[in-house]
GROMACS .gro file of C-alpha atoms in nm:
model
  236
    1MET     CA    1   1.789  -1.669   1.014
    2LEU     CA    2   1.492  -1.737   0.788
    3THR     CA    3   1.192  -1.507   0.783
    4GLU     CA    4   0.844  -1.655   0.817
    5ASP     CA    5   0.783  -1.597   0.444
    6GLU     CA    6   1.097  -1.794   0.359
    7LYS     CA    7   0.993  -2.079   0.587
    8LEU     CA    8   0.647  -2.090   0.433
    9LEU     CA    9   0.776  -2.089   0.075
   10GLN     CA   10   1.070  -2.324   0.130
   11SER     CA   11   1.054  -2.631  -0.093
   12PRO     CA   12   0.970  -2.951   0.099
   13LYS     CA   13   1.280  -3.119  -0.043
   14ASP     CA   14   1.492  -2.857   0.135
   15GLU     CA   15   1.335  -2.924   0.472
   16ALA     CA   16   1.366  -3.192   0.731
   17THR     CA   17   1.064  -3.423   0.750
   18ALA     CA   18   0.957  -3.295   1.090
   19PHE     CA   19   0.968  -2.937   0.968
   20THR     CA   20   0.770  -3.024   0.656
   21ARG     CA   21   0.496  -3.161   0.874
   22SER     CA   22   0.484  -2.831   1.062
   23ASP     CA   23   0.343  -2.647   0.758
   24PRO     CA   24  -0.023  -2.720   0.845
   25TRP     CA   25   0.039  -2.569   1.187
   26ARG     CA   26   0.187  -2.257   1.029
   27VAL     CA   27  -0.159  -2.191   0.888
   28MET     CA   28  -0.270  -2.122   1.244
   29ARG     CA   29  -0.007  -1.851   1.276
   30ILE     CA   30  -0.114  -1.700   0.945
   31THR     CA   31  -0.476  -1.704   1.055
   32SER     CA   32  -0.388  -1.534   1.383
   33GLU     CA   33  -0.198  -1.266   1.194
   34PHE     CA   34  -0.505  -1.193   0.982
   35VAL     CA   35  -0.719  -1.176   1.297
   36GLU     CA   36  -0.476  -0.940   1.471
   37GLY     CA   37  -0.464  -0.713   1.166
   38PHE     CA   38  -0.840  -0.703   1.120
   39ASP     CA   39  -0.890  -0.632   1.489
   40ALA     CA   40  -0.634  -0.351   1.501
   41LEU     CA   41  -0.760  -0.176   1.187
   42SER     CA   42  -1.133  -0.241   1.204
   43ASP     CA   43  -1.212   0.116   1.312
   44ILE     CA   44  -1.082   0.262   0.984
   45GLN     CA   45  -1.379   0.403   0.793
   46LYS     CA   46  -1.182   0.549   0.505
   47GLY     CA   47  -0.811   0.521   0.444
   48VAL     CA   48  -0.534   0.591   0.196
   49THR     CA   49  -0.213   0.394   0.171
   50ILE     CA   50   0.095   0.588   0.069
   51PHE     CA   51   0.388   0.390  -0.073
   52GLY     CA   52   0.739   0.493  -0.166
   53SER     CA   53   1.106   0.445  -0.101
   54ALA     CA   54   1.240   0.396   0.249
   55ARG     CA   55   1.558   0.566   0.126
   56THR     CA   56   1.404   0.908   0.062
   57GLY     CA   57   1.558   1.159   0.301
   58PRO     CA   58   1.385   1.451   0.474
   59ASP     CA   59   1.561   1.697   0.241
   60ASP     CA   60   1.418   1.532  -0.071
   61PRO     CA   61   1.127   1.726  -0.228
   62MET     CA   62   0.930   1.401  -0.244
   63TYR     CA   63   0.947   1.370   0.135
   64GLY     CA   64   0.782   1.709   0.169
   65ALA     CA   65   0.525   1.626  -0.099
   66ALA     CA   66   0.430   1.301   0.074
   67ARG     CA   67   0.398   1.479   0.406
   68GLU     CA   68   0.176   1.748   0.254
   69THR     CA   69  -0.041   1.497   0.067
   70ALA     CA   70  -0.098   1.298   0.384
   71ARG     CA   71  -0.175   1.614   0.579
   72LEU     CA   72  -0.440   1.721   0.328
   73LEU     CA   73  -0.607   1.380   0.338
   74ALA     CA   74  -0.589   1.350   0.716
   75GLU     CA   75  -0.760   1.688   0.745
   76GLN     CA   76  -1.051   1.534   0.553
   77GLY     CA   77  -1.075   1.241   0.793
   78PHE     CA   78  -0.878   0.980   0.599
   79SER     CA   79  -0.659   0.743   0.795
   80ILE     CA   80  -0.308   0.734   0.651
   81LEU     CA   81  -0.157   0.387   0.614
   82THR     CA   82   0.207   0.311   0.538
   83GLY     CA   83   0.460   0.033   0.579
   84ALA     CA   84   0.575   0.208   0.899
   85GLY     CA   85   0.933   0.250   0.784
   86PRO     CA   86   1.151   0.554   0.710
   87GLY     CA   87   1.157   0.770   0.397
   88ILE     CA   88   0.826   0.828   0.220
   89MET     CA   89   0.647   0.616   0.480
   90GLU     CA   90   0.775   0.834   0.761
   91ALA     CA   91   0.680   1.148   0.569
   92ALA     CA   92   0.322   1.029   0.522
   93ASN     CA   93   0.278   0.927   0.885
   94ARG     CA   94   0.429   1.257   0.989
   95GLY     CA   95   0.185   1.450   0.771
   96ALA     CA   96  -0.106   1.273   0.936
   97GLN     CA   97   0.027   1.353   1.282
   98ASP     CA   98   0.079   1.717   1.185
   99VAL     CA   99  -0.299   1.761   1.193
  100LYS     CA  100  -0.371   1.499   1.461
  101GLY     CA  101  -0.499   1.256   1.200
  102HIS     CA  102  -0.498   0.878   1.228
  103SER     CA  103  -0.147   0.757   1.142
  104VAL     CA  104  -0.121   0.381   1.081
  105GLY     CA  105   0.190   0.171   1.028
  106CYS     CA  106   0.187  -0.187   0.901
  107ASN     CA  107   0.540  -0.304   0.974
  108ILE     CA  108   0.698  -0.617   0.825
  109GLU     CA  109   0.955  -0.856   0.968
  110LEU     CA  110   1.272  -0.834   0.758
  111PRO     CA  111   1.613  -1.005   0.781
  112PHE     CA  112   1.753  -0.660   0.859
  113GLU     CA  113   1.550  -0.492   1.130
  114GLN     CA  114   1.311  -0.219   1.019
  115GLY     CA  115   1.186  -0.033   1.321
  116ALA     CA  116   0.872   0.174   1.298
  117ASN     CA  117   0.914   0.545   1.242
  118PRO     CA  118   0.821   0.772   1.536
  119TYR     CA  119   0.510   0.916   1.368
  120VAL     CA  120   0.292   0.604   1.385
  121ASP     CA  121  -0.009   0.602   1.617
  122THR     CA  122  -0.145   0.255   1.540
  123LEU     CA  123   0.127  -0.001   1.474
  124VAL     CA  124   0.063  -0.355   1.352
  125ASN     CA  125   0.353  -0.595   1.299
  126PHE     CA  126   0.339  -0.867   1.033
  127ARG     CA  127   0.553  -1.170   0.955
  128TYR     CA  128   0.399  -1.235   0.614
  129PHE     CA  129   0.399  -0.992   0.324
  130PHE     CA  130   0.074  -1.128   0.179
  131VAL     CA  131  -0.110  -1.068   0.506
  132ARG     CA  132   0.015  -0.711   0.520
  133LYS     CA  133  -0.085  -0.655   0.157
  134THR     CA  134  -0.436  -0.770   0.238
  135MET     CA  135  -0.461  -0.503   0.508
  136PHE     CA  136  -0.349  -0.228   0.270
  137ILE     CA  137  -0.608  -0.333   0.013
  138LYS     CA  138  -0.893  -0.391   0.258
  139TYR     CA  139  -0.862  -0.064   0.446
  140SER     CA  140  -0.771   0.172   0.160
  141ASN     CA  141  -0.988   0.386  -0.063
  142ALA     CA  142  -0.685   0.478  -0.274
  143PHE     CA  143  -0.317   0.408  -0.324
  144ILE     CA  144  -0.073   0.694  -0.373
  145ILE     CA  145   0.258   0.572  -0.511
  146PHE     CA  146   0.565   0.790  -0.466
  147PRO     CA  147   0.902   0.708  -0.626
  148GLY     CA  148   1.034   0.380  -0.493
  149GLY     CA  149   1.194   0.048  -0.575
  150PHE     CA  150   1.086  -0.312  -0.621
  151GLY     CA  151   0.856  -0.317  -0.319
  152THR     CA  152   0.677  -0.006  -0.439
  153LEU     CA  153   0.634  -0.152  -0.788
  154ASP     CA  154   0.506  -0.475  -0.635
  155GLU     CA  155   0.229  -0.290  -0.451
  156LEU     CA  156   0.148  -0.084  -0.762
  157PHE     CA  157   0.107  -0.377  -0.998
  158GLU     CA  158  -0.078  -0.594  -0.748
  159ALA     CA  159  -0.337  -0.318  -0.705
  160LEU     CA  160  -0.370  -0.276  -1.082
  161THR     CA  161  -0.410  -0.653  -1.126
  162LEU     CA  162  -0.680  -0.677  -0.861
  163ILE     CA  163  -0.872  -0.387  -1.014
  164GLN     CA  164  -0.827  -0.513  -1.371
  165THR     CA  165  -0.954  -0.861  -1.281
  166GLY     CA  166  -1.248  -0.729  -1.080
  167LYS     CA  167  -1.129  -0.869  -0.750
  168ILE     CA  168  -1.165  -0.527  -0.589
  169TYR     CA  169  -1.361  -0.218  -0.683
  170GLN     CA  170  -1.180   0.046  -0.885
  171PHE     CA  171  -1.017   0.301  -0.659
  172PRO     CA  172  -0.762   0.570  -0.745
  173VAL     CA  173  -0.407   0.454  -0.810
  174ILE     CA  174  -0.206   0.774  -0.817
  175LEU     CA  175   0.154   0.794  -0.932
  176PHE     CA  176   0.317   1.094  -0.768
  177GLY     CA  177   0.618   1.235  -0.953
  178THR     CA  178   0.569   1.256  -1.329
  179HIS     CA  179   0.943   1.273  -1.403
  180TYR     CA  180   0.997   0.946  -1.218
  181TRP     CA  181   0.694   0.755  -1.348
  182ALA     CA  182   0.642   0.894  -1.700
  183GLY     CA  183   0.883   0.648  -1.861
  184LEU     CA  184   0.707   0.351  -1.706
  185VAL     CA  185   0.366   0.476  -1.814
  186ARG     CA  186   0.492   0.537  -2.168
  187TRP     CA  187   0.630   0.183  -2.180
  188ILE     CA  188   0.299   0.038  -2.059
  189GLY     CA  189   0.123   0.224  -2.339
  190SER     CA  190   0.376   0.169  -2.618
  191ARG     CA  191   0.448  -0.195  -2.541
  192MET     CA  192   0.184  -0.362  -2.325
  193ALA     CA  193  -0.120  -0.181  -2.463
  194ALA     CA  194   0.012  -0.148  -2.819
  195GLU     CA  195   0.085  -0.521  -2.836
  196GLY     CA  196  -0.252  -0.613  -2.691
  197LYS     CA  197  -0.122  -0.743  -2.359
  198ILE     CA  198  -0.361  -0.509  -2.177
  199SER     CA  199  -0.664  -0.313  -2.292
  200PRO     CA  200  -0.604   0.051  -2.390
  201GLY     CA  201  -0.850   0.156  -2.121
  202ASP     CA  202  -0.633  -0.003  -1.854
  203LEU     CA  203  -0.407   0.301  -1.873
  204ASP     CA  204  -0.697   0.503  -1.735
  205LEU     CA  205  -0.648   0.322  -1.403
  206LEU     CA  206  -0.348   0.548  -1.340
  207LEU     CA  207  -0.330   0.917  -1.254
  208LEU     CA  208   0.003   1.101  -1.271
  209THR     CA  209   0.055   1.418  -1.073
  210ASP     CA  210   0.312   1.640  -0.905
  211ASP     CA  211   0.055   1.825  -0.696
  212PRO     CA  212  -0.044   1.715  -0.343
  213ARG     CA  213  -0.375   1.899  -0.377
  214GLU     CA  214  -0.459   1.725  -0.703
  215ALA     CA  215  -0.378   1.387  -0.550
  216ALA     CA  216  -0.589   1.456  -0.241
  217GLN     CA  217  -0.878   1.591  -0.448
  218ALA     CA  218  -0.878   1.282  -0.670
  219VAL     CA  219  -0.907   1.063  -0.362
  220MET     CA  220  -1.187   1.272  -0.214
  221ASP     CA  221  -1.382   1.283  -0.542
  222ALA     CA  222  -1.358   0.907  -0.584
  223HIS     CA  223  -1.467   0.849  -0.225
  224GLU     CA  224  -1.768   1.076  -0.268
  225ALA     CA  225  -1.867   0.893  -0.587
  226GLN     CA  226  -1.828   0.556  -0.418
  227THR     CA  227  -2.035   0.670  -0.120
  228ALA     CA  228  -2.305   0.807  -0.348
  229SER     CA  229  -2.329   0.474  -0.529
  230ARG     CA  230  -2.418   0.314  -0.195
  231VAL     CA  231  -2.203   0.012  -0.267
  232PRO     CA  232  -2.048  -0.117   0.058
  233HIS     CA  233  -1.667  -0.136   0.048
  234ASP     CA  234  -1.662  -0.514   0.104
  235GLU     CA  235  -1.920  -0.581  -0.169
  236ALA     CA  236  -1.793  -0.354  -0.444
   0.00000   0.00000   0.00000
């Protein structure tokens, strides 16, 4: 069974004529998904999205670190957004619930079912990855990236691209777990920056840490600076 993303991106030559002609109507479904997401999340005043592997178990130190980081931020009034799944996502939602914070899950339709973890207060289901990504960007004041796989890297580099190109204002992009991420950061510096593929200053878009308190403080400091500048979130 094809997902909605597969149907949307399927080449016309692979489709029956009648199905090809249905593409304009699919735009209506996409629009409705945006509307549903905006409506469900419109009360978020300040938020942080926490990404990471769905395969991280409760006994993994990173699970505990994600839970603690989310707890610290929720105590300061930040909504905690995740992809609603297990692993790091569950840990972050759980940390928010530990202190009765706002725990948000943006779930995605997958060929294999991914049910929402039990620590989500506000759940929004999406068929399209790009719609869900828009919600993470729109309602976040920071991204905290825990160890993860391709999906985690996708979210990381999309955020960096949007900041680098000035499509969104610069917010903290925090890589949690220096042992896991240090090699990637070294490669970005020694290859991409050294060969002129990015500017040397682009490395400053990233903060590496192993400390939940440092991560939370970086988010709070950036939010205070943004608030002081009096630049509305949507206009920055």
